[in-house]
Amino acid sequence: MPAKVDLAAGKLPIDATFGVASDTDARLAPAVKRFLARVARQTGIFPAPSGTAATLHIACAPCTARPVLGEDESYQLDVTPSGANLKAATVSGALHGMETFLQLIQPGPEGFQVPAVHIADQPRFAWRGLMLDCARHFPPVEVIERNLDAMAAVKLNVFHWHLSDDQGFRAESKLYPKLQQFGSDGNFYTQDQMREVVAYAAARGIRVVPEFDIPGHTLSWLVGYPELAAGTGPFEIGRHFGVFDPVLDPTREETYTFLDGFIGEMAALFPDPFFHVGGDEVNGKAWKQSEQVQSFAKAHNLNDTLALQTYFNQRILKILQKYGKNMVGWDEIFGPDLPRDAVIQSWRGADSLATAAGKGYRGILSAGYYLDHARPAAYHYAVDPLAGPAAQLTPEQAAHILGGEACMWSELVDAETVDSRVWPRTAAIAERFWSARELTDVDSMYARMEAVSRQLEWTGVTHRSSYGEMLGRLAGARPVEPLRVLADASEARGLGTGRRAKDTETPLNRFVDAARPESEMVRHLELAARKADPADLTTLRGVFEVWAANDVRFQALAEDNALLEEVRPLSKDLSTLGVMGLQILDYLGSGKPAPADWLTAQSKELTRIARPSAEVLLAGTRPVKILLDALAKR
Amino acid sequence: MPAKVDLAAGKLPIDATFGVASDTDARLAPAVKRFLARVARQTGIFPAPSGTAATLHIACAPCTARPVLGEDESYQLDVTPSGANLKAATVSGALHGMETFLQLIQPGPEGFQVPAVHIADQPRFAWRGLMLDCARHFPPVEVIERNLDAMAAVKLNVFHWHLSDDQGFRAESKLYPKLQQFGSDGNFYTQDQMREVVAYAAARGIRVVPEFDIPGHTLSWLVGYPELAAGTGPFEIGRHFGVFDPVLDPTREETYTFLDGFIGEMAALFPDPFFHVGGDEVNGKAWKQSEQVQSFAKAHNLNDTLALQTYFNQRILKILQKYGKNMVGWDEIFGPDLPRDAVIQSWRGADSLATAAGKGYRGILSAGYYLDHARPAAYHYAVDPLAGPAAQLTPEQAAHILGGEACMWSELVDAETVDSRVWPRTAAIAERFWSARELTDVDSMYARMEAVSRQLEWTGVTHRSSYGEMLGRLAGARPVEPLRVLADASEARGLGTGRRAKDTETPLNRFVDAARPESEMVRHLELAARKADPADLTTLRGVFEVWAANDVRFQALAEDNALLEEVRPLSKDLSTLGVMGLQILDYLGSGKPAPADWLTAQSKELTRIARPSAEVLLAGTRPVKILLDALAKR
């Protein structure tokens, strides 16, 4: 939602004569080309080769070669029935304006069109990011790139690239090739690919902040370089998840020599001045067990794990400064003597963010934006970087809060499923970072999110198309329809909300992987159940009839199919739910009250059905509950 | 359908330990890699990095660098519960066997599995092709490549690449750069890309036969090189379709000097010994109007257009021979003195194919395989290269019939829609070319085609996924569901079967472009209406109810939407059809006969609704007609 929108009368038609005239700029020119290709994809109309008029004029001064934190991202878009003007101070602003223009293209009475409108827009926060964990499961470059396109579409401007963790080292080092040779199972990004991703992102107004998580979460480093460890190897790539004991040894000079070389090498690949060093979840066990570490600690008065990590951070900080980088780290880096140019990423809660800001540290919020928890978009939308403890800050202190990042940890997503876990929910988080804090109406957010979700398909992300393919795989040679009916009414649970993550080798090909974290269809049914107009009740009846009849068909489909075995009870419950829904509608239609014991029995049954099964929630219980509550109130 | 299949007891499980051991061969090794990636995509199971056992052994002698016409394409596949063996004489045979193995992977009681089976298989015809017209609309290389993957999946082995026509010259010539500079609107394949496509195809067992259509269909050549024309320019790229008058001048030596240079250049890019020179649809007008041509014709006793074209062909033939190429051409090249190594591609009917074969010419059949006509798969499946007049040939003569090609002319398809016009119907044609002539049961063909259609998704073609995207575009910001209900019951008409092709600049973004040439859903309803078991009648009732209720929702969706305006009457008809279907079911259920005048009225209404509207057929009339006929017979 833009900061300021004034609709005017009339429409600008988008047809084969559509064209763009723009100021010349090394980043703007290819962006205009991509923009025209998007117009073509969205409308199916390709500019006539005979030449096109300049319908949209884009003005923006020549800019830096890449986006910069805090640059002026504002834009003004004026559309009239005869043409459109887009003005911005920077290429980033112009890119945002072009995305807004694309969102405005809709079919209308004379074909595709953009409404006449004046928009003056700018973001609330300067740091609007998405973190992708590419260590626990490895997404090839094409997955990264299509997600960068989708990020640009919702005006996110930071790609936080989590490149190493216990389960994999994903960046090619030429200085220390055993990092990827022994730590990646062959799944890593070459230096050329990393340069390509950085350029691809910059072209779309997105900064790339690489993360190499140290001194913990480093098992994959230690396979090739066991000498870096506090304690002795051999080490193996982590296959399971959680916090592992082995960590880097902060007391040996060789560790810092290694890291100096490595960070120097990576700093040259990633031009952004921010460099993420992780720093989370060091349990200290390996340090306590190491004589070398303990004697060093005693000699230097480093009394506990925190003191040791602070010492480590101080050393790393000097290395980063040498290469002109600002340190970014998770909550845990916030210790005494942390220099003021460091940036804290809060994942354990908003308190640490506010505390740090109060002390003059810059911070970004990620607590509340964990996509792997598979929570509804409304949950994330309600989280604001300036709410809660941050609301008590002075304006000057609050200004240290740069924004936030959605986090996609990859215990339970792979290249096939990651898009459907990131999108469309991240669009709601992106709006939280961009738009007014006062914008909190959930229904209107969902209306926008659904429209954006459909538009995101044109950027190449597969959050919608992979659904049918994955269901088709589960159905095998049999007709998929009963499975789709069940999946449409289901929601996948996430890490910490009912889903277990076993190890990196467990296939992510189950029903729960195909099902979405949030069902658009069920949300529509909830709206219908709340409104309960005659047309709504007809819609609900139709759906309940399908549910009621579905189990017979589903059980035939699931016969002799090990992959569907676990959701057979879920299917049975869906049909129960359908029958219950029909009975409630009958009572509502008859105008007669339902017997109290019948109501109690249904309520009990609903509670049972609402419990997760096969790591999935039968979201279809929600509209039925709304109707049952309405009936009970009569 | 393989030539010989013997099912045995038991299943071979496909899990994370699955692995392949194969003979070393430059083409086989990357094919095995791709095969494993396909196994992973199909199952969602990725081989554990810890190492895999060799479940499938592939044996095949080292082979030629590329597929060759007439090579031994047979394979033997033996699957037991403990492992599988694939044996073939050539890489092409091994590739076919791998595709069969992929088709056999299905979910089962213990997870993904392949049934124990012995298969001995080989093709009936050596030339099994797909022609893509890349001139009238231009598909980028990625579209070509994904279709090559799909072709390999159904064991097609010839990609006939129609690279030039009146509407565009799509190949880069370095010798004559004005061909692409002036004849392509910038849409052409570079020489590197053409080499890449040839290598990509060869890796998949597919020969590439380029076509440069001469002397007609050459408007795009003449824009840059008007001196090649019979008659004077200037010329412009053809935007409309049909037969244009301007053609090459067959009487000037400069024409042959040019073509010698050009064919030599292209011959070096396309290693296959077959080279297609088109030769179709020369109307002779330009030759009749040209003094130069007429005086030459008189001097050389070339009395008519056919004689002139025969002279032209003789000259071209010599050029082709110089570069070691066999001539392939459309029907029209079959004139007197055509040498015996030429191959005739019959598009005007099977007669010419039989006549040519009778005279010792090799031929391939395309009449009856025109995908742009949007006919049902069953129509194409009934066409056989050895049926009709060819059935009268001696076995020796019949052996000259090498096979056939499905033809995708692109007046009405672009990069977005081409996949949905080629697939899945081409799979049925591919089976016609591969499998026994006696295999003619249409229902079992459709059952296999549907399974293959779903599996083809994994090769990357978008025949299923583009459907939702294109409907979403038409719906704009509104819920797409009523549009999908209508589209599921509709079938797009094709060229010559109810669809008009205007020009290359007309957007292909209408309802008819999103709708499929053949509705899988309607076919299921037809089966249900024919069987008419109680479960079938319940299914039909459910669908008819949805249709009956759909128009109200559709009209709301179509409000103020110019793109949906044309299908408003269609939607109204669908609801009428739904109501009619429900009434018929009521009569059938009641056991009472329907009044004769009511039956007559319904029949009349059905005939009206069955007429094309907005270039689309309401295929949903078919199951209703089956039910109505059954009712009338009582």
PDB file of C-alpha atoms in Angstrom, chain A residues 301-385:
ATOM      1  CA  ASN A 301      40.514 -13.301  32.263  1.00  0.00           C
ATOM      2  CA  LEU A 302      37.753 -14.573  29.969  1.00  0.00           C
ATOM      3  CA  ASN A 303      35.598 -16.170  32.601  1.00  0.00           C
ATOM      4  CA  ASP A 304      32.779 -17.704  30.571  1.00  0.00           C
ATOM      5  CA  THR A 305      31.466 -18.558  27.115  1.00  0.00           C
ATOM      6  CA  LEU A 306      30.100 -15.051  26.625  1.00  0.00           C
ATOM      7  CA  ALA A 307      33.461 -13.492  27.443  1.00  0.00           C
ATOM      8  CA  LEU A 308      35.203 -15.839  25.025  1.00  0.00           C
ATOM      9  CA  GLN A 309      32.736 -15.052  22.279  1.00  0.00           C
ATOM     10  CA  THR A 310      33.091 -11.345  22.917  1.00  0.00           C
ATOM     11  CA  TYR A 311      36.850 -11.709  22.587  1.00  0.00           C
ATOM     12  CA  PHE A 312      36.305 -13.639  19.324  1.00  0.00           C
ATOM     13  CA  ASN A 313      33.938 -10.960  18.026  1.00  0.00           C
ATOM     14  CA  GLN A 314      36.438  -8.216  18.804  1.00  0.00           C
ATOM     15  CA  ARG A 315      39.041  -9.984  16.717  1.00  0.00           C
ATOM     16  CA  ILE A 316      36.588 -10.609  13.854  1.00  0.00           C
ATOM     17  CA  LEU A 317      35.506  -6.994  13.997  1.00  0.00           C
ATOM     18  CA  LYS A 318      39.067  -5.848  13.358  1.00  0.00           C
ATOM     19  CA  ILE A 319      39.256  -8.158  10.341  1.00  0.00           C
ATOM     20  CA  LEU A 320      35.965  -6.816   9.005  1.00  0.00           C
ATOM     21  CA  GLN A 321      37.126  -3.242   9.514  1.00  0.00           C
ATOM     22  CA  LYS A 322      40.304  -4.032   7.609  1.00  0.00           C
ATOM     23  CA  TYR A 323      38.131  -4.954   4.641  1.00  0.00           C
ATOM     24  CA  GLY A 324      35.805  -2.002   5.057  1.00  0.00           C
ATOM     25  CA  LYS A 325      32.862  -4.003   6.328  1.00  0.00           C
ATOM     26  CA  ASN A 326      30.317  -3.317   9.072  1.00  0.00           C
ATOM     27  CA  MET A 327      29.559  -6.309  11.230  1.00  0.00           C
ATOM     28  CA  VAL A 328      26.047  -7.730  11.276  1.00  0.00           C
ATOM     29  CA  GLY A 329      25.240 -10.528  13.686  1.00  0.00           C
ATOM     30  CA  TRP A 330      22.438 -12.262  15.484  1.00  0.00           C
ATOM     31  CA  ASP A 331      21.358 -11.175  18.978  1.00  0.00           C
ATOM     32  CA  GLU A 332      24.212 -13.017  20.613  1.00  0.00           C
ATOM     33  CA  ILE A 333      26.908 -10.676  19.288  1.00  0.00           C
ATOM     34  CA  PHE A 334      25.473  -7.886  21.423  1.00  0.00           C
ATOM     35  CA  GLY A 335      28.064  -7.961  24.192  1.00  0.00           C
ATOM     36  CA  PRO A 336      30.147  -5.369  25.995  1.00  0.00           C
ATOM     37  CA  ASP A 337      32.494  -3.240  23.874  1.00  0.00           C
ATOM     38  CA  LEU A 338      30.652  -3.969  20.641  1.00  0.00           C
ATOM     39  CA  PRO A 339      31.457  -0.975  18.403  1.00  0.00           C
ATOM     40  CA  ARG A 340      28.663   1.298  17.344  1.00  0.00           C
ATOM     41  CA  ASP A 341      28.757   0.470  13.638  1.00  0.00           C
ATOM     42  CA  ALA A 342      27.662  -3.125  14.240  1.00  0.00           C
ATOM     43  CA  VAL A 343      24.101  -4.124  13.384  1.00  0.00           C
ATOM     44  CA  ILE A 344      22.132  -6.505  15.599  1.00  0.00           C
ATOM     45  CA  GLN A 345      19.608  -8.871  14.023  1.00  0.00           C
ATOM     46  CA  SER A 346      17.073  -9.830  16.687  1.00  0.00           C
ATOM     47  CA  TRP A 347      15.729 -13.330  16.401  1.00  0.00           C
ATOM     48  CA  ARG A 348      15.077 -14.181  20.030  1.00  0.00           C
ATOM     49  CA  GLY A 349      12.615 -11.360  20.627  1.00  0.00           C
ATOM     50  CA  ALA A 350      11.973  -7.674  20.200  1.00  0.00           C
ATOM     51  CA  ASP A 351      13.471  -6.813  23.616  1.00  0.00           C
ATOM     52  CA  SER A 352      17.053  -7.121  22.517  1.00  0.00           C
ATOM     53  CA  LEU A 353      16.328  -4.936  19.504  1.00  0.00           C
ATOM     54  CA  ALA A 354      14.923  -2.177  21.699  1.00  0.00           C
ATOM     55  CA  THR A 355      17.707  -2.509  24.253  1.00  0.00           C
ATOM     56  CA  ALA A 356      20.363  -2.277  21.580  1.00  0.00           C
ATOM     57  CA  ALA A 357      18.658   0.699  19.927  1.00  0.00           C
ATOM     58  CA  GLY A 358      18.407   2.374  23.298  1.00  0.00           C
ATOM     59  CA  LYS A 359      22.159   2.077  23.596  1.00  0.00           C
ATOM     60  CA  GLY A 360      22.716   3.512  20.134  1.00  0.00           C
ATOM     61  CA  TYR A 361      23.123   0.296  18.159  1.00  0.00           C
ATOM     62  CA  ARG A 362      21.446  -0.214  14.830  1.00  0.00           C
ATOM     63  CA  GLY A 363      19.213  -3.220  14.593  1.00  0.00           C
ATOM     64  CA  ILE A 364      16.844  -5.200  12.397  1.00  0.00           C
ATOM     65  CA  LEU A 365      13.958  -7.340  13.575  1.00  0.00           C
ATOM     66  CA  SER A 366      13.485 -10.961  12.616  1.00  0.00           C
ATOM     67  CA  ALA A 367      11.709 -12.304  15.698  1.00  0.00           C
ATOM     68  CA  GLY A 368       8.128 -12.733  14.517  1.00  0.00           C
ATOM     69  CA  TYR A 369       9.127 -13.078  10.876  1.00  0.00           C
ATOM     70  CA  TYR A 370      10.238 -16.725  10.828  1.00  0.00           C
ATOM     71  CA  LEU A 371       8.638 -18.184   7.730  1.00  0.00           C
ATOM     72  CA  ASP A 372       9.631 -21.741   8.644  1.00  0.00           C
ATOM     73  CA  HIS A 373       7.135 -21.650  11.511  1.00  0.00           C
ATOM     74  CA  ALA A 374       4.387 -21.762   8.871  1.00  0.00           C
ATOM     75  CA  ARG A 375       2.231 -19.211  10.640  1.00  0.00           C
ATOM     76  CA  PRO A 376      -0.479 -17.227   8.871  1.00  0.00           C
ATOM     77  CA  ALA A 377       0.442 -13.974   7.169  1.00  0.00           C
ATOM     78  CA  ALA A 378      -1.727 -12.096   9.664  1.00  0.00           C
ATOM     79  CA  TYR A 379       0.564 -13.258  12.469  1.00  0.00           C
ATOM     80  CA  HIS A 380       3.630 -11.738  10.828  1.00  0.00           C
ATOM     81  CA  TYR A 381       1.710  -8.669   9.694  1.00  0.00           C
ATOM     82  CA  ALA A 382       0.910  -7.839  13.323  1.00  0.00           C
ATOM     83  CA  VAL A 383       4.609  -7.761  14.233  1.00  0.00           C
ATOM     84  CA  ASP A 384       6.156  -4.308  13.840  1.00  0.00           C
ATOM     85  CA  PRO A 385       9.811  -3.381  14.330  1.00  0.00           C
TER      86      PRO A 385
END
